[in-house]
Each structure stands twice: as structure tokens, then as C-alpha cells.
GROMACS .gro file of N, CA and C in nm:
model
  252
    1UNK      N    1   0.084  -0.118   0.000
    1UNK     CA    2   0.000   0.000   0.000
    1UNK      C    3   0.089   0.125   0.000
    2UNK      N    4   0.034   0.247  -0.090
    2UNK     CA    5   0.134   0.339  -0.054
    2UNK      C    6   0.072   0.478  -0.020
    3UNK      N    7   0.161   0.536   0.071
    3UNK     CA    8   0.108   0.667   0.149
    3UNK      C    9   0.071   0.781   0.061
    4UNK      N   10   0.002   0.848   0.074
    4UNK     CA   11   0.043   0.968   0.014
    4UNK      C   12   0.084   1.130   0.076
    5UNK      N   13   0.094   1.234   0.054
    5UNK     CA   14   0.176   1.306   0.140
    5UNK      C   15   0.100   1.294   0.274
    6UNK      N   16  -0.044   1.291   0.314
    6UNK     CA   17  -0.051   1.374   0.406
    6UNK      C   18  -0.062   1.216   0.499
    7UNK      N   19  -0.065   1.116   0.462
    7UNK     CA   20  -0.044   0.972   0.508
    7UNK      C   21   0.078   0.983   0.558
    8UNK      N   22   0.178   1.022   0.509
    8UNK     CA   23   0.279   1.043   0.573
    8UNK      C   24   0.339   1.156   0.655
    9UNK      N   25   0.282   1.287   0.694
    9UNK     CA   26   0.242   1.356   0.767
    9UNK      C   27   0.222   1.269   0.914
   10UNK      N   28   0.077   1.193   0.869
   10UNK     CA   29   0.013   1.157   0.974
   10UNK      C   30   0.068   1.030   1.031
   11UNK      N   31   0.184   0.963   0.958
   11UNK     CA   32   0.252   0.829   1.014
   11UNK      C   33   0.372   0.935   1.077
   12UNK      N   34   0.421   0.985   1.016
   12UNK     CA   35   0.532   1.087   1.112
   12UNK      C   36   0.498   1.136   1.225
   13UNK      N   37   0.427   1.222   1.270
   13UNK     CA   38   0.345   1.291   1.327
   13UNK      C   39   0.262   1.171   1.466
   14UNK      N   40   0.214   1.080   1.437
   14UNK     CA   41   0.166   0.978   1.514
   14UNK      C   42   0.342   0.885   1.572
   15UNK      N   43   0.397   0.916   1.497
   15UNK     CA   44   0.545   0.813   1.509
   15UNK      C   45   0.585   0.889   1.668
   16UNK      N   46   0.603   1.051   1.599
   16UNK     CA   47   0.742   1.098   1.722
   16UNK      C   48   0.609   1.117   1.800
   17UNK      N   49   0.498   1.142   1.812
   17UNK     CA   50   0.447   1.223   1.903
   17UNK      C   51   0.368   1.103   1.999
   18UNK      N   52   0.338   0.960   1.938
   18UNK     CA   53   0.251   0.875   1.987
   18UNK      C   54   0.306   0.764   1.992
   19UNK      N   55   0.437   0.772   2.055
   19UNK     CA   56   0.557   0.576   2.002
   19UNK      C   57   0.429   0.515   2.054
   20UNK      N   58   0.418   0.568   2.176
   20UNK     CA   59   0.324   0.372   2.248
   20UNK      C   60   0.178   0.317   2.164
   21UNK      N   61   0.129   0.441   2.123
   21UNK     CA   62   0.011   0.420   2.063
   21UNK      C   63   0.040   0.347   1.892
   22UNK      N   64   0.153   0.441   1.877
   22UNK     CA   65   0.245   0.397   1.686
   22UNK      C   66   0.266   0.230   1.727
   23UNK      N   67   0.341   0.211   1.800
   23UNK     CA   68   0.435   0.058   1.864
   23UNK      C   69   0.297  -0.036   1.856
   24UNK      N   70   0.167  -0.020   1.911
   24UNK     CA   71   0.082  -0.108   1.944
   24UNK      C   72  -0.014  -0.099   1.791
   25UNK      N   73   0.016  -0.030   1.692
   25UNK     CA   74  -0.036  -0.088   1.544
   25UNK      C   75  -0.010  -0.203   1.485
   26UNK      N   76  -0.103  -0.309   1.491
   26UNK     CA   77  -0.068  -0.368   1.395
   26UNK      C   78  -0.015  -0.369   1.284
   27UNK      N   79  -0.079  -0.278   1.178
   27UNK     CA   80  -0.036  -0.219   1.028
   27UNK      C   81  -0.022  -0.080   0.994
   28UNK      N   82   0.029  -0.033   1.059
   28UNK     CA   83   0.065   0.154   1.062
   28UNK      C   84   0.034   0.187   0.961
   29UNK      N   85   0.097   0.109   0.793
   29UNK     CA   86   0.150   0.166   0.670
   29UNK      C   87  -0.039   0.167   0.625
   30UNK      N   88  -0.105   0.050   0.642
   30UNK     CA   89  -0.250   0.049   0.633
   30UNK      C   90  -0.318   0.142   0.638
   31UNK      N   91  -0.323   0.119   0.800
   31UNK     CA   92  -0.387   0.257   0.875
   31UNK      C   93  -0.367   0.411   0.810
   32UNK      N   94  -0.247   0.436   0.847
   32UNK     CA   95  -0.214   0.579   0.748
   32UNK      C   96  -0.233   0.578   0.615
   33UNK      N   97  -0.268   0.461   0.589
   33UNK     CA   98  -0.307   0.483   0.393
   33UNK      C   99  -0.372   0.524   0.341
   34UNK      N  100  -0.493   0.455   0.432
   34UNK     CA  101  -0.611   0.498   0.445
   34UNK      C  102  -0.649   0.612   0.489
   35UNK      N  103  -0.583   0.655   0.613
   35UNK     CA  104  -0.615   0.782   0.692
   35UNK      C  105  -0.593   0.921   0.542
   36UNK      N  106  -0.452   0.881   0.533
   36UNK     CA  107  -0.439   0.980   0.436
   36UNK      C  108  -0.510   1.023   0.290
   37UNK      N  109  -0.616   0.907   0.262
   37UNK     CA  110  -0.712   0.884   0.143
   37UNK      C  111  -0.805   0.957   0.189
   38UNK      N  112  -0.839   0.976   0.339
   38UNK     CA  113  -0.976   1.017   0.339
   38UNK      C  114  -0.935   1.210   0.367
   39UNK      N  115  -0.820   1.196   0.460
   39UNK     CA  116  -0.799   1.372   0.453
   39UNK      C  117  -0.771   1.426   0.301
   40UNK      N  118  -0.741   1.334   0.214
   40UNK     CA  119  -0.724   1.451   0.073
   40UNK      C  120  -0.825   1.424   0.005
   41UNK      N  121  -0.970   1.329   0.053
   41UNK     CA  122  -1.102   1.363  -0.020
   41UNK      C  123  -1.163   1.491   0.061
   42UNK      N  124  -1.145   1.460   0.191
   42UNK     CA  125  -1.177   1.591   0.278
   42UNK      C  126  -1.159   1.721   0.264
   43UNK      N  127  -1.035   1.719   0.239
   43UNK     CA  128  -0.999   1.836   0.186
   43UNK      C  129  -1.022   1.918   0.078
   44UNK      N  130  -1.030   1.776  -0.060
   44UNK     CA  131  -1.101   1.812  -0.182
   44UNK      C  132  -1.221   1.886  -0.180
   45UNK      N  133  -1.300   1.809  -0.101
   45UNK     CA  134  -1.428   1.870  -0.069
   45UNK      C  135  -1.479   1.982  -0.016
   46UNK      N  136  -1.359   2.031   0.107
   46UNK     CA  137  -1.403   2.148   0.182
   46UNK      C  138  -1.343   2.242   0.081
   47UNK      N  139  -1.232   2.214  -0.035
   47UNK     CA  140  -1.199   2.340  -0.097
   47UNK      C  141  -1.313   2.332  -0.195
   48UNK      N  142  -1.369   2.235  -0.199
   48UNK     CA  143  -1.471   2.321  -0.363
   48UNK      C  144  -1.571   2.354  -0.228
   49UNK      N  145  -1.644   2.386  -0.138
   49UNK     CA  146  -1.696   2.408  -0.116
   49UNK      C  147  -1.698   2.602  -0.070
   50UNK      N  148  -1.546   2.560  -0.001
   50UNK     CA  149  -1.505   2.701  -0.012
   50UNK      C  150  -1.497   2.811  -0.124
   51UNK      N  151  -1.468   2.732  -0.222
   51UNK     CA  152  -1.454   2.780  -0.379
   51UNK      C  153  -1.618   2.797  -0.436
   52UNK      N  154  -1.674   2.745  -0.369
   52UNK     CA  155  -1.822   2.687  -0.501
   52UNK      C  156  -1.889   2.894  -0.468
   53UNK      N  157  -1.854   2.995  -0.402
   53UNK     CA  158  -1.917   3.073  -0.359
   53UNK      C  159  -1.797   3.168  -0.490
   54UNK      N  160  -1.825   3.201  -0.575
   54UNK     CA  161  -1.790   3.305  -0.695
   54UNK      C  162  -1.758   3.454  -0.662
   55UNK      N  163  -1.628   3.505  -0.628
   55UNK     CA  164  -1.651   3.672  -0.603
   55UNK      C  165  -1.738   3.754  -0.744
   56UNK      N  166  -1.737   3.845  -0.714
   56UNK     CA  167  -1.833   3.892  -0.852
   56UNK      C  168  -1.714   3.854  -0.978
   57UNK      N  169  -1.733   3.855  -1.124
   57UNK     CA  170  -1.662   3.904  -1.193
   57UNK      C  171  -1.510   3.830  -1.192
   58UNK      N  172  -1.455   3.794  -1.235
   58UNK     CA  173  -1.285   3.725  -1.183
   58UNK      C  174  -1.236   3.658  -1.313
   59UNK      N  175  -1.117   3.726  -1.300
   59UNK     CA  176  -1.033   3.686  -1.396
   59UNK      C  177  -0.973   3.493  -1.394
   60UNK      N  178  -0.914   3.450  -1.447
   60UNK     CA  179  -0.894   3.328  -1.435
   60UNK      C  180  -0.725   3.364  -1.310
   61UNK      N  181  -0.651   3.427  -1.298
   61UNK     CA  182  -0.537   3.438  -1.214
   61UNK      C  183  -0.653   3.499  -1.097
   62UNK      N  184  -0.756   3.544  -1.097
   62UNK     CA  185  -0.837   3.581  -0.984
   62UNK      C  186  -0.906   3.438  -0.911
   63UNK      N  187  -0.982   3.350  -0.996
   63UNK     CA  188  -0.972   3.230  -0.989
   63UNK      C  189  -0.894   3.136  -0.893
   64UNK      N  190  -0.739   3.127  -0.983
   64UNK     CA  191  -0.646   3.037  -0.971
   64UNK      C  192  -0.583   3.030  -0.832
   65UNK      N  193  -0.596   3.179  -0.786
   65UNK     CA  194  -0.581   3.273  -0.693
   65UNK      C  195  -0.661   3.209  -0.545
   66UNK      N  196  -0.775   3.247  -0.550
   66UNK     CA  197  -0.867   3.221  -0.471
   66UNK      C  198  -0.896   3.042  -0.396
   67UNK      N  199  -0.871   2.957  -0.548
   67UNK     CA  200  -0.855   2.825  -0.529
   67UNK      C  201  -0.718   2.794  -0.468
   68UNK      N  202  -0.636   2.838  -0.449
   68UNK     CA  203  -0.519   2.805  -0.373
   68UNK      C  204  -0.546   2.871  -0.251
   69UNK      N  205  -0.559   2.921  -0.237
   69UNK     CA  206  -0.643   2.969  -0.088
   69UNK      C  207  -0.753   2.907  -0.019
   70UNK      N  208  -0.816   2.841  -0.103
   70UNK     CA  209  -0.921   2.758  -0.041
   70UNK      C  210  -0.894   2.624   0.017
   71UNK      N  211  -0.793   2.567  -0.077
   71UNK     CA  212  -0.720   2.437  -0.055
   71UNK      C  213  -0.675   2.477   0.088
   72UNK      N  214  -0.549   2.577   0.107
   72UNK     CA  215  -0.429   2.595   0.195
   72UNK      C  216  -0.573   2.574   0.295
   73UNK      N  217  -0.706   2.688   0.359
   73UNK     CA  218  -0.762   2.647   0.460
   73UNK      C  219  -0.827   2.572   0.453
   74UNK      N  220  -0.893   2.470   0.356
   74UNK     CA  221  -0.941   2.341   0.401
   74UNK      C  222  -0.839   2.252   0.441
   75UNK      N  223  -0.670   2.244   0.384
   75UNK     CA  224  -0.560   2.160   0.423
   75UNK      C  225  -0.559   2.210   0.557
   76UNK      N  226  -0.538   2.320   0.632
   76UNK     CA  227  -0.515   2.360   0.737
   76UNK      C  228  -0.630   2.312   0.878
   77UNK      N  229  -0.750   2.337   0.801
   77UNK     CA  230  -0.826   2.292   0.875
   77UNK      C  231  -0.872   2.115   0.906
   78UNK      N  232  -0.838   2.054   0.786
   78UNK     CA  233  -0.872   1.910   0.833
   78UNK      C  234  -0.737   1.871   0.907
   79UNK      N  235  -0.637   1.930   0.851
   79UNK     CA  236  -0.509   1.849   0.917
   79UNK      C  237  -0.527   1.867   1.063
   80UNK      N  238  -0.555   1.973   1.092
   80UNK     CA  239  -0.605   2.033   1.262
   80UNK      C  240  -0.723   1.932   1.309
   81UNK      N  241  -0.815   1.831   1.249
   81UNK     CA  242  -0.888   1.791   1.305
   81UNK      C  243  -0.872   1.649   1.290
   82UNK      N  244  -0.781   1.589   1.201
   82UNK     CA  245  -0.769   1.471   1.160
   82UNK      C  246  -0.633   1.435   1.162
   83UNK      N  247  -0.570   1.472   1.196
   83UNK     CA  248  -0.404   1.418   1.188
   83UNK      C  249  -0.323   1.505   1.310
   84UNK      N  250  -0.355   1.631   1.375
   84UNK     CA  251  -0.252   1.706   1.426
   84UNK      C  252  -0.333   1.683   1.586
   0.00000   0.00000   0.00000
């Protein structure tokens, strides 16, 4: 199975901060595989949702703009509720 970034975030992150809880996994690489599948649908989701609301008028760099901003606080915010 393989991680993807924020799977590995969250196997790092669970490693230094949680040995006894990390140590007593059966399948860490699993677990975080998964974990990390569902924070980057999560995330997918909270950015179009953040996004789905149109400022008036917008250029496509106004756009491109706005959608990277939406990502960074939906990334910010699930990682805060699901991994950190």
C-alpha cells in the first residue's frame, strides 16, 4: 500500500508524538493509507466548497488565486482535526 503526502504527515506525526500508541499498530503503513485517502477527499471537498461561492466578476489568475487559498484552509483545517 502506498502513502500519500498527508499519510505520511500523519505516520510521522503519530510516530514521534505517539511511540506507544504507533508501537501497538498492527499495520501503521494500512492505517495511514487509508487515513491519508480520506484527509485529501476531505480536503477536496471542503476546498470546492469554499470555492463553489464566486466573487463577482474574476479573472482566471483571480480564480487560480482564490482556489489556492481555499485548498491551503481546508488543508489547514482538516489536518487540525484529523491528523494534528
Amino acid at each position: 500500500m502506498k502513502m500519500n503526502h498527508y499519510a505520511t504527515l500523519a505516520y510521522d506525526h503519530a510516530r514521534q508524538h505517539r511511540p506507544k500508541a504507533f508501537a501497538a499498530m498492527a499495520d501503521p503503513i494500512a492505517h495511514f493509507s487509508r487515513l491519508g485517502e480520506e484527509v485529501e477527499n476531505r480536503i477536496m471537498t471542503m476546498r470546492d466548497q469554499l470555492l463553489a461561492t464566486p466573487s463577482s466578476p474574476e479573472t482566471f489568475e483571480d480564480y487560480r488565486r482564490r482556489a489556492y487559498q481555499a485548498r491551503r484552509q481546508a488543508e489547514e483545517m482538516v489536518l487540525a482535526e484529523m491528523v494534528w
